[in-house]
Amino acid sequence: MGEEAAIDRLPLHLLAYIFSLVTSFTELAQASGVCKKWRKAVNQSMARRQSLSFAGWKMDDDSTSRLVHLAYNLKELDISRSRWGCHITDNGLYQIASARCVSNLTSISLWGMTAITDSGVVQLVSKTSSLQHLNIGGTFITDESLFAIAERCHHLKTISMWCCRHVTERGLLVLVNKCRKLESLNLWGTRVPVDCFIALLTISPALQIKPIQLLLNAQNPPPPLLHAV
């Protein structure tokens, strides 16, 4: 009882600092249920966080959105799918898009989120005016998402579209044309022809296209075959 009383006497800001060191969302949820003061401290600790990663956690739309809404100062958000399954749908992206922190996010990873579509991605990126780094690899997005990113994310520096096999040359050209700060583009596993990479490099010669072999193929096309007379 004495130890509990000592903890209860801690000021709110100190409790919030202690909870900010806790990495388990399950433990934070349990702490939030102890008493009103602890709930406030947990909420304050979330508000201080500048980075959140749900990779490896069994999260759904509502639980993910609730935590993001508490993280007022968030800069980096990672809701990548892991082997344990972070199951986020378009509904989750709709909810996250209304969070106060979204306009200040500089990094978002949606890697492997196979349940999301263009609809959710478009809704989210329409609010991410500060975005610099985006990973949408392993999803089924199409050019529709790229058009929305091109229109809104003018500070974008890197984007990964690993195995996004539904994006086309048209979407990539619009993206590179409008995102003039873009430095790196990961197109591993896409179905875009080499001619597209040549066109992208014409627009932005310093653009780093990954994997590097795609860039080399675009810059050094093979010589024409010589036919025997």
PDB file of C-alpha atoms in Angstrom:
ATOM      1  CA  MET A   1       0.000   0.000   0.000  1.00  0.00           C
ATOM      2  CA  GLY A   2       2.856   2.389   0.884  1.00  0.00           C
ATOM      3  CA  GLU A   3       4.509   1.898  -2.516  1.00  0.00           C
ATOM      4  CA  GLU A   4       1.231   2.600  -4.310  1.00  0.00           C
ATOM      5  CA  ALA A   5       0.732   5.753  -2.249  1.00  0.00           C
ATOM      6  CA  ALA A   6       4.239   6.958  -3.186  1.00  0.00           C
ATOM      7  CA  ILE A   7       3.487   6.475  -6.883  1.00  0.00           C
ATOM      8  CA  ASP A   8       0.187   8.263  -6.514  1.00  0.00           C
ATOM      9  CA  ARG A   9       1.991  11.261  -5.028  1.00  0.00           C
ATOM     10  CA  LEU A  10       4.128  11.721  -8.171  1.00  0.00           C
ATOM     11  CA  PRO A  11       3.212  14.863 -10.129  1.00  0.00           C
ATOM     12  CA  LEU A  12       1.325  14.357 -13.367  1.00  0.00           C
ATOM     13  CA  HIS A  13       4.172  15.492 -15.632  1.00  0.00           C
ATOM     14  CA  LEU A  14       6.554  12.968 -14.027  1.00  0.00           C
ATOM     15  CA  LEU A  15       4.070  10.148 -14.444  1.00  0.00           C
ATOM     16  CA  ALA A  16       3.655  11.177 -18.086  1.00  0.00           C
ATOM     17  CA  TYR A  17       7.426  11.043 -18.573  1.00  0.00           C
ATOM     18  CA  ILE A  18       7.569   7.541 -17.071  1.00  0.00           C
ATOM     19  CA  PHE A  19       4.777   6.328 -19.342  1.00  0.00           C
ATOM     20  CA  SER A  20       6.527   7.839 -22.359  1.00  0.00           C
ATOM     21  CA  LEU A  21       9.289   5.267 -21.794  1.00  0.00           C
ATOM     22  CA  VAL A  22       6.839   2.353 -22.015  1.00  0.00           C
ATOM     23  CA  THR A  23       6.878   0.718 -25.459  1.00  0.00           C
ATOM     24  CA  SER A  24       4.050  -1.787 -24.935  1.00  0.00           C
ATOM     25  CA  PHE A  25       0.655  -0.490 -25.994  1.00  0.00           C
ATOM     26  CA  THR A  26      -0.946  -3.251 -23.927  1.00  0.00           C
ATOM     27  CA  GLU A  27       0.785  -2.012 -20.772  1.00  0.00           C
ATOM     28  CA  LEU A  28      -0.189   1.577 -21.532  1.00  0.00           C
ATOM     29  CA  ALA A  29      -3.814   0.511 -21.910  1.00  0.00           C
ATOM     30  CA  GLN A  30      -3.634  -1.280 -18.559  1.00  0.00           C
ATOM     31  CA  ALA A  31      -2.047   1.751 -16.889  1.00  0.00           C
ATOM     32  CA  SER A  32      -4.746   3.983 -18.336  1.00  0.00           C
ATOM     33  CA  GLY A  33      -7.361   1.899 -16.538  1.00  0.00           C
ATOM     34  CA  VAL A  34      -5.805   2.234 -13.067  1.00  0.00           C
ATOM     35  CA  CYS A  35      -7.274   5.626 -12.204  1.00  0.00           C
ATOM     36  CA  LYS A  36      -8.189   9.005 -13.673  1.00  0.00           C
ATOM     37  CA  LYS A  37      -4.773  10.502 -12.903  1.00  0.00           C
ATOM     38  CA  TRP A  38      -2.937   7.674 -14.627  1.00  0.00           C
ATOM     39  CA  ARG A  39      -5.233   7.974 -17.650  1.00  0.00           C
ATOM     40  CA  LYS A  40      -4.329  11.649 -17.942  1.00  0.00           C
ATOM     41  CA  ALA A  41      -0.646  10.809 -17.597  1.00  0.00           C
ATOM     42  CA  VAL A  42      -0.862   8.167 -20.338  1.00  0.00           C
ATOM     43  CA  ASN A  43      -2.619  10.650 -22.623  1.00  0.00           C
ATOM     44  CA  GLN A  44       0.065  13.259 -21.932  1.00  0.00           C
ATOM     45  CA  SER A  45       2.796  10.714 -22.662  1.00  0.00           C
ATOM     46  CA  MET A  46       1.197   9.943 -26.030  1.00  0.00           C
ATOM     47  CA  ALA A  47       0.989  13.650 -26.825  1.00  0.00           C
ATOM     48  CA  ARG A  48       4.776  13.928 -26.368  1.00  0.00           C
ATOM     49  CA  ARG A  49       5.647  11.169 -28.809  1.00  0.00           C
ATOM     50  CA  GLN A  50       7.139  12.121 -32.145  1.00  0.00           C
ATOM     51  CA  SER A  51       7.324   8.566 -33.469  1.00  0.00           C
ATOM     52  CA  LEU A  52       4.864   5.667 -33.377  1.00  0.00           C
ATOM     53  CA  SER A  53       5.389   2.187 -34.781  1.00  0.00           C
ATOM     54  CA  PHE A  54       2.668  -0.446 -34.714  1.00  0.00           C
ATOM     55  CA  ALA A  55       4.740  -3.001 -36.619  1.00  0.00           C
ATOM     56  CA  GLY A  56       4.594  -6.285 -34.702  1.00  0.00           C
ATOM     57  CA  TRP A  57       1.413  -5.385 -32.820  1.00  0.00           C
ATOM     58  CA  LYS A  58      -2.074  -6.752 -33.380  1.00  0.00           C
ATOM     59  CA  MET A  59      -3.763  -3.457 -34.086  1.00  0.00           C
ATOM     60  CA  ASP A  60      -7.070  -2.693 -35.758  1.00  0.00           C
ATOM     61  CA  ASP A  61      -8.582   0.463 -37.216  1.00  0.00           C
ATOM     62  CA  ASP A  62     -10.084   1.806 -33.997  1.00  0.00           C
ATOM     63  CA  SER A  63      -7.156   1.123 -31.653  1.00  0.00           C
ATOM     64  CA  THR A  64      -4.612   2.554 -34.107  1.00  0.00           C
ATOM     65  CA  SER A  65      -6.665   5.656 -34.790  1.00  0.00           C
ATOM     66  CA  ARG A  66      -7.271   6.279 -31.097  1.00  0.00           C
ATOM     67  CA  LEU A  67      -3.541   6.319 -30.317  1.00  0.00           C
ATOM     68  CA  VAL A  68      -2.675   8.489 -33.322  1.00  0.00           C
ATOM     69  CA  HIS A  69      -5.302  11.030 -32.266  1.00  0.00           C
ATOM     70  CA  LEU A  70      -3.616  11.283 -28.850  1.00  0.00           C
ATOM     71  CA  ALA A  71      -0.154  11.858 -30.368  1.00  0.00           C
ATOM     72  CA  TYR A  72      -0.454  15.572 -31.128  1.00  0.00           C
ATOM     73  CA  ASN A  73       3.270  16.029 -31.853  1.00  0.00           C
ATOM     74  CA  LEU A  74       3.707  12.953 -34.018  1.00  0.00           C
ATOM     75  CA  LYS A  75       6.179  13.214 -36.920  1.00  0.00           C
ATOM     76  CA  GLU A  76       6.741   9.570 -37.918  1.00  0.00           C
ATOM     77  CA  LEU A  77       4.026   6.925 -38.255  1.00  0.00           C
ATOM     78  CA  ASP A  78       4.708   3.274 -39.060  1.00  0.00           C
ATOM     79  CA  ILE A  79       1.712   0.970 -39.431  1.00  0.00           C
ATOM     80  CA  SER A  80       3.465  -1.641 -41.553  1.00  0.00           C
ATOM     81  CA  ARG A  81       2.092  -5.138 -41.559  1.00  0.00           C
ATOM     82  CA  SER A  82       4.177  -7.744 -39.748  1.00  0.00           C
ATOM     83  CA  ARG A  83       3.885 -11.504 -39.389  1.00  0.00           C
ATOM     84  CA  TRP A  84       1.644 -10.967 -36.350  1.00  0.00           C
ATOM     85  CA  GLY A  85      -0.639  -8.726 -38.362  1.00  0.00           C
ATOM     86  CA  CYS A  86      -1.393  -5.043 -38.072  1.00  0.00           C
ATOM     87  CA  HIS A  87      -4.752  -5.092 -39.840  1.00  0.00           C
ATOM     88  CA  ILE A  88      -5.616  -1.624 -41.045  1.00  0.00           C
ATOM     89  CA  THR A  89      -8.298  -0.921 -43.654  1.00  0.00           C
ATOM     90  CA  ASP A  90      -9.454   2.169 -45.501  1.00  0.00           C
ATOM     91  CA  ASN A  91     -11.707   2.940 -42.538  1.00  0.00           C
ATOM     92  CA  GLY A  92      -8.632   3.208 -40.326  1.00  0.00           C
ATOM     93  CA  LEU A  93      -6.951   5.580 -42.775  1.00  0.00           C
ATOM     94  CA  TYR A  94     -10.103   7.730 -42.862  1.00  0.00           C
ATOM     95  CA  GLN A  95     -10.007   8.004 -39.071  1.00  0.00           C
ATOM     96  CA  ILE A  96      -6.266   8.709 -38.945  1.00  0.00           C
ATOM     97  CA  ALA A  97      -6.648  11.424 -41.601  1.00  0.00           C
ATOM     98  CA  SER A  98      -8.713  13.498 -39.167  1.00  0.00           C
ATOM     99  CA  ALA A  99      -6.048  13.448 -36.428  1.00  0.00           C
ATOM    100  CA  ARG A 100      -4.452  16.761 -35.453  1.00  0.00           C
ATOM    101  CA  CYS A 101      -0.918  15.505 -36.105  1.00  0.00           C
ATOM    102  CA  VAL A 102      -1.416  14.393 -39.708  1.00  0.00           C
ATOM    103  CA  SER A 103      -0.507  17.700 -41.324  1.00  0.00           C
ATOM    104  CA  ASN A 104       2.853  17.593 -39.496  1.00  0.00           C
ATOM    105  CA  LEU A 105       3.782  14.003 -40.356  1.00  0.00           C
ATOM    106  CA  THR A 106       7.079  13.775 -42.232  1.00  0.00           C
ATOM    107  CA  SER A 107       7.233   9.972 -42.533  1.00  0.00           C
ATOM    108  CA  ILE A 108       4.528   7.344 -43.092  1.00  0.00           C
ATOM    109  CA  SER A 109       4.912   3.632 -43.734  1.00  0.00           C
ATOM    110  CA  LEU A 110       1.967   1.578 -44.961  1.00  0.00           C
ATOM    111  CA  TRP A 111       4.169  -1.286 -46.107  1.00  0.00           C
ATOM    112  CA  GLY A 112       2.296  -4.525 -46.726  1.00  0.00           C
ATOM    113  CA  MET A 113      -1.138  -3.114 -45.877  1.00  0.00           C
ATOM    114  CA  THR A 114      -3.024  -5.267 -48.391  1.00  0.00           C
ATOM    115  CA  ALA A 115      -6.453  -4.302 -47.019  1.00  0.00           C
ATOM    116  CA  ILE A 116      -6.105  -0.641 -47.991  1.00  0.00           C
ATOM    117  CA  THR A 117      -7.069   0.780 -51.377  1.00  0.00           C
ATOM    118  CA  ASP A 118      -6.651   4.024 -53.276  1.00  0.00           C
ATOM    119  CA  SER A 119      -9.657   5.430 -51.442  1.00  0.00           C
ATOM    120  CA  GLY A 120      -7.983   5.295 -48.025  1.00  0.00           C
ATOM    121  CA  VAL A 121      -4.576   6.405 -49.282  1.00  0.00           C
ATOM    122  CA  VAL A 122      -6.038   9.395 -51.126  1.00  0.00           C
ATOM    123  CA  GLN A 123      -7.945  10.467 -48.004  1.00  0.00           C
ATOM    124  CA  LEU A 124      -4.810  10.240 -45.849  1.00  0.00           C
ATOM    125  CA  VAL A 125      -2.323  11.959 -48.169  1.00  0.00           C
ATOM    126  CA  SER A 126      -4.762  14.782 -48.839  1.00  0.00           C
ATOM    127  CA  LYS A 127      -3.909  15.986 -45.314  1.00  0.00           C
ATOM    128  CA  THR A 128      -0.151  15.228 -45.239  1.00  0.00           C
ATOM    129  CA  SER A 129       1.281  18.488 -46.570  1.00  0.00           C
ATOM    130  CA  SER A 130       4.602  18.029 -44.679  1.00  0.00           C
ATOM    131  CA  LEU A 131       5.277  14.465 -45.842  1.00  0.00           C
ATOM    132  CA  GLN A 132       8.870  13.717 -46.900  1.00  0.00           C
ATOM    133  CA  HIS A 133       9.124   9.920 -46.742  1.00  0.00           C
ATOM    134  CA  LEU A 134       6.411   7.463 -47.803  1.00  0.00           C
ATOM    135  CA  ASN A 135       6.449   3.672 -47.999  1.00  0.00           C
ATOM    136  CA  ILE A 136       3.435   2.174 -49.747  1.00  0.00           C
ATOM    137  CA  GLY A 137       5.233  -0.957 -50.938  1.00  0.00           C
ATOM    138  CA  GLY A 138       3.403  -4.254 -50.928  1.00  0.00           C
ATOM    139  CA  THR A 139      -0.013  -2.642 -51.417  1.00  0.00           C
ATOM    140  CA  PHE A 140      -2.449  -2.674 -54.316  1.00  0.00           C
ATOM    141  CA  ILE A 141      -2.490   1.052 -54.969  1.00  0.00           C
ATOM    142  CA  THR A 142      -2.845   2.391 -58.500  1.00  0.00           C
ATOM    143  CA  ASP A 143      -2.103   5.643 -60.303  1.00  0.00           C
ATOM    144  CA  GLU A 144      -5.032   7.225 -58.463  1.00  0.00           C
ATOM    145  CA  SER A 145      -2.942   7.280 -55.268  1.00  0.00           C
ATOM    146  CA  LEU A 146       0.073   8.663 -57.131  1.00  0.00           C
ATOM    147  CA  PHE A 147      -2.006  11.516 -58.545  1.00  0.00           C
ATOM    148  CA  ALA A 148      -3.156  12.437 -55.024  1.00  0.00           C
ATOM    149  CA  ILE A 149       0.409  12.250 -53.661  1.00  0.00           C
ATOM    150  CA  ALA A 150       1.635  14.431 -56.523  1.00  0.00           C
ATOM    151  CA  GLU A 151      -1.014  17.050 -55.820  1.00  0.00           C
ATOM    152  CA  ARG A 152      -0.494  17.283 -52.075  1.00  0.00           C
ATOM    153  CA  CYS A 153       2.970  16.059 -51.052  1.00  0.00           C
ATOM    154  CA  HIS A 154       5.251  18.681 -52.602  1.00  0.00           C
ATOM    155  CA  HIS A 155       7.985  18.109 -49.974  1.00  0.00           C
ATOM    156  CA  LEU A 156       8.273  14.391 -50.727  1.00  0.00           C
ATOM    157  CA  LYS A 157      11.879  13.162 -50.868  1.00  0.00           C
ATOM    158  CA  THR A 158      11.597   9.369 -50.918  1.00  0.00           C
ATOM    159  CA  ILE A 159       8.844   6.957 -51.871  1.00  0.00           C
ATOM    160  CA  SER A 160       8.880   3.166 -51.966  1.00  0.00           C
ATOM    161  CA  MET A 161       6.462   1.323 -54.229  1.00  0.00           C
ATOM    162  CA  TRP A 162       7.988  -2.119 -53.814  1.00  0.00           C
ATOM    163  CA  CYS A 163       5.874  -4.618 -55.794  1.00  0.00           C
ATOM    164  CA  CYS A 164       3.100  -2.089 -56.479  1.00  0.00           C
ATOM    165  CA  ARG A 165       2.257  -3.785 -59.760  1.00  0.00           C
ATOM    166  CA  HIS A 166      -0.776  -1.674 -60.573  1.00  0.00           C
ATOM    167  CA  VAL A 167       1.073   1.640 -60.936  1.00  0.00           C
ATOM    168  CA  THR A 168       1.858   2.690 -64.488  1.00  0.00           C
ATOM    169  CA  GLU A 169       4.136   5.040 -66.379  1.00  0.00           C
ATOM    170  CA  ARG A 170       1.406   7.692 -66.400  1.00  0.00           C
ATOM    171  CA  GLY A 171       1.201   7.876 -62.621  1.00  0.00           C
ATOM    172  CA  LEU A 172       4.971   7.917 -62.164  1.00  0.00           C
ATOM    173  CA  LEU A 173       5.464  10.725 -64.674  1.00  0.00           C
ATOM    174  CA  VAL A 174       2.887  12.892 -62.903  1.00  0.00           C
ATOM    175  CA  LEU A 175       4.509  12.112 -59.534  1.00  0.00           C
ATOM    176  CA  VAL A 176       8.046  13.037 -60.604  1.00  0.00           C
ATOM    177  CA  ASN A 177       6.826  16.101 -62.500  1.00  0.00           C
ATOM    178  CA  LYS A 178       5.044  17.578 -59.490  1.00  0.00           C
ATOM    179  CA  CYS A 179       7.197  16.356 -56.579  1.00  0.00           C
ATOM    180  CA  ARG A 180      10.272  18.360 -57.499  1.00  0.00           C
ATOM    181  CA  LYS A 181      12.124  17.542 -54.261  1.00  0.00           C
ATOM    182  CA  LEU A 182      11.927  13.793 -54.887  1.00  0.00           C
ATOM    183  CA  GLU A 183      15.348  12.175 -54.467  1.00  0.00           C
ATOM    184  CA  SER A 184      14.707   8.428 -54.327  1.00  0.00           C
ATOM    185  CA  LEU A 185      12.164   6.140 -55.968  1.00  0.00           C
ATOM    186  CA  ASN A 186      11.976   2.415 -55.155  1.00  0.00           C
ATOM    187  CA  LEU A 187      10.264   0.569 -58.007  1.00  0.00           C
ATOM    188  CA  TRP A 188      11.502  -2.939 -57.314  1.00  0.00           C
ATOM    189  CA  GLY A 189       8.998  -5.524 -58.491  1.00  0.00           C
ATOM    190  CA  THR A 190       6.840  -3.138 -60.517  1.00  0.00           C
ATOM    191  CA  ARG A 191       5.856  -3.736 -64.135  1.00  0.00           C
ATOM    192  CA  VAL A 192       7.036  -0.425 -65.526  1.00  0.00           C
ATOM    193  CA  PRO A 193       9.124  -0.634 -68.747  1.00  0.00           C
ATOM    194  CA  VAL A 194      12.673   0.681 -69.024  1.00  0.00           C
ATOM    195  CA  ASP A 195      11.481   3.474 -71.330  1.00  0.00           C
ATOM    196  CA  CYS A 196       9.610   4.917 -68.361  1.00  0.00           C
ATOM    197  CA  PHE A 197      12.800   5.198 -66.316  1.00  0.00           C
ATOM    198  CA  ILE A 198      14.469   7.067 -69.149  1.00  0.00           C
ATOM    199  CA  ALA A 199      11.544   9.504 -69.159  1.00  0.00           C
ATOM    200  CA  LEU A 200      11.734   9.905 -65.364  1.00  0.00           C
ATOM    201  CA  LEU A 201      15.450  10.666 -65.544  1.00  0.00           C
ATOM    202  CA  THR A 202      14.803  13.207 -68.276  1.00  0.00           C
ATOM    203  CA  ILE A 203      12.496  15.046 -65.883  1.00  0.00           C
ATOM    204  CA  SER A 204      14.803  14.639 -62.868  1.00  0.00           C
ATOM    205  CA  PRO A 205      18.369  13.592 -63.799  1.00  0.00           C
ATOM    206  CA  ALA A 206      19.495  13.303 -60.150  1.00  0.00           C
ATOM    207  CA  LEU A 207      16.654  10.943 -59.222  1.00  0.00           C
ATOM    208  CA  GLN A 208      17.865   7.717 -57.636  1.00  0.00           C
ATOM    209  CA  ILE A 209      15.819   4.809 -58.954  1.00  0.00           C
ATOM    210  CA  LYS A 210      15.972   1.543 -57.019  1.00  0.00           C
ATOM    211  CA  PRO A 211      16.961  -1.169 -57.566  1.00  0.00           C
ATOM    212  CA  ILE A 212      20.126   0.222 -59.086  1.00  0.00           C
ATOM    213  CA  GLN A 213      19.969  -2.193 -62.032  1.00  0.00           C
ATOM    214  CA  LEU A 214      16.870  -0.409 -63.325  1.00  0.00           C
ATOM    215  CA  LEU A 215      18.755   2.864 -63.295  1.00  0.00           C
ATOM    216  CA  LEU A 216      21.761   1.332 -65.071  1.00  0.00           C
ATOM    217  CA  ASN A 217      19.518  -0.219 -67.720  1.00  0.00           C
ATOM    218  CA  ALA A 218      17.869   3.130 -68.353  1.00  0.00           C
ATOM    219  CA  GLN A 219      21.144   5.027 -68.554  1.00  0.00           C
ATOM    220  CA  ASN A 220      22.979   2.379 -70.605  1.00  0.00           C
ATOM    221  CA  PRO A 221      20.552   0.571 -72.906  1.00  0.00           C
ATOM    222  CA  PRO A 222      22.004  -2.531 -74.586  1.00  0.00           C
ATOM    223  CA  PRO A 223      23.386  -2.059 -78.126  1.00  0.00           C
ATOM    224  CA  PRO A 224      21.263  -3.289 -81.012  1.00  0.00           C
ATOM    225  CA  LEU A 225      21.866  -6.853 -82.096  1.00  0.00           C
ATOM    226  CA  LEU A 226      23.974  -7.280 -85.240  1.00  0.00           C
ATOM    227  CA  HIS A 227      22.460  -9.642 -87.778  1.00  0.00           C
ATOM    228  CA  ALA A 228      24.749 -11.876 -89.722  1.00  0.00           C
ATOM    229  CA  VAL A 229      24.918 -11.130 -93.425  1.00  0.00           C
TER     230      VAL A 229
END
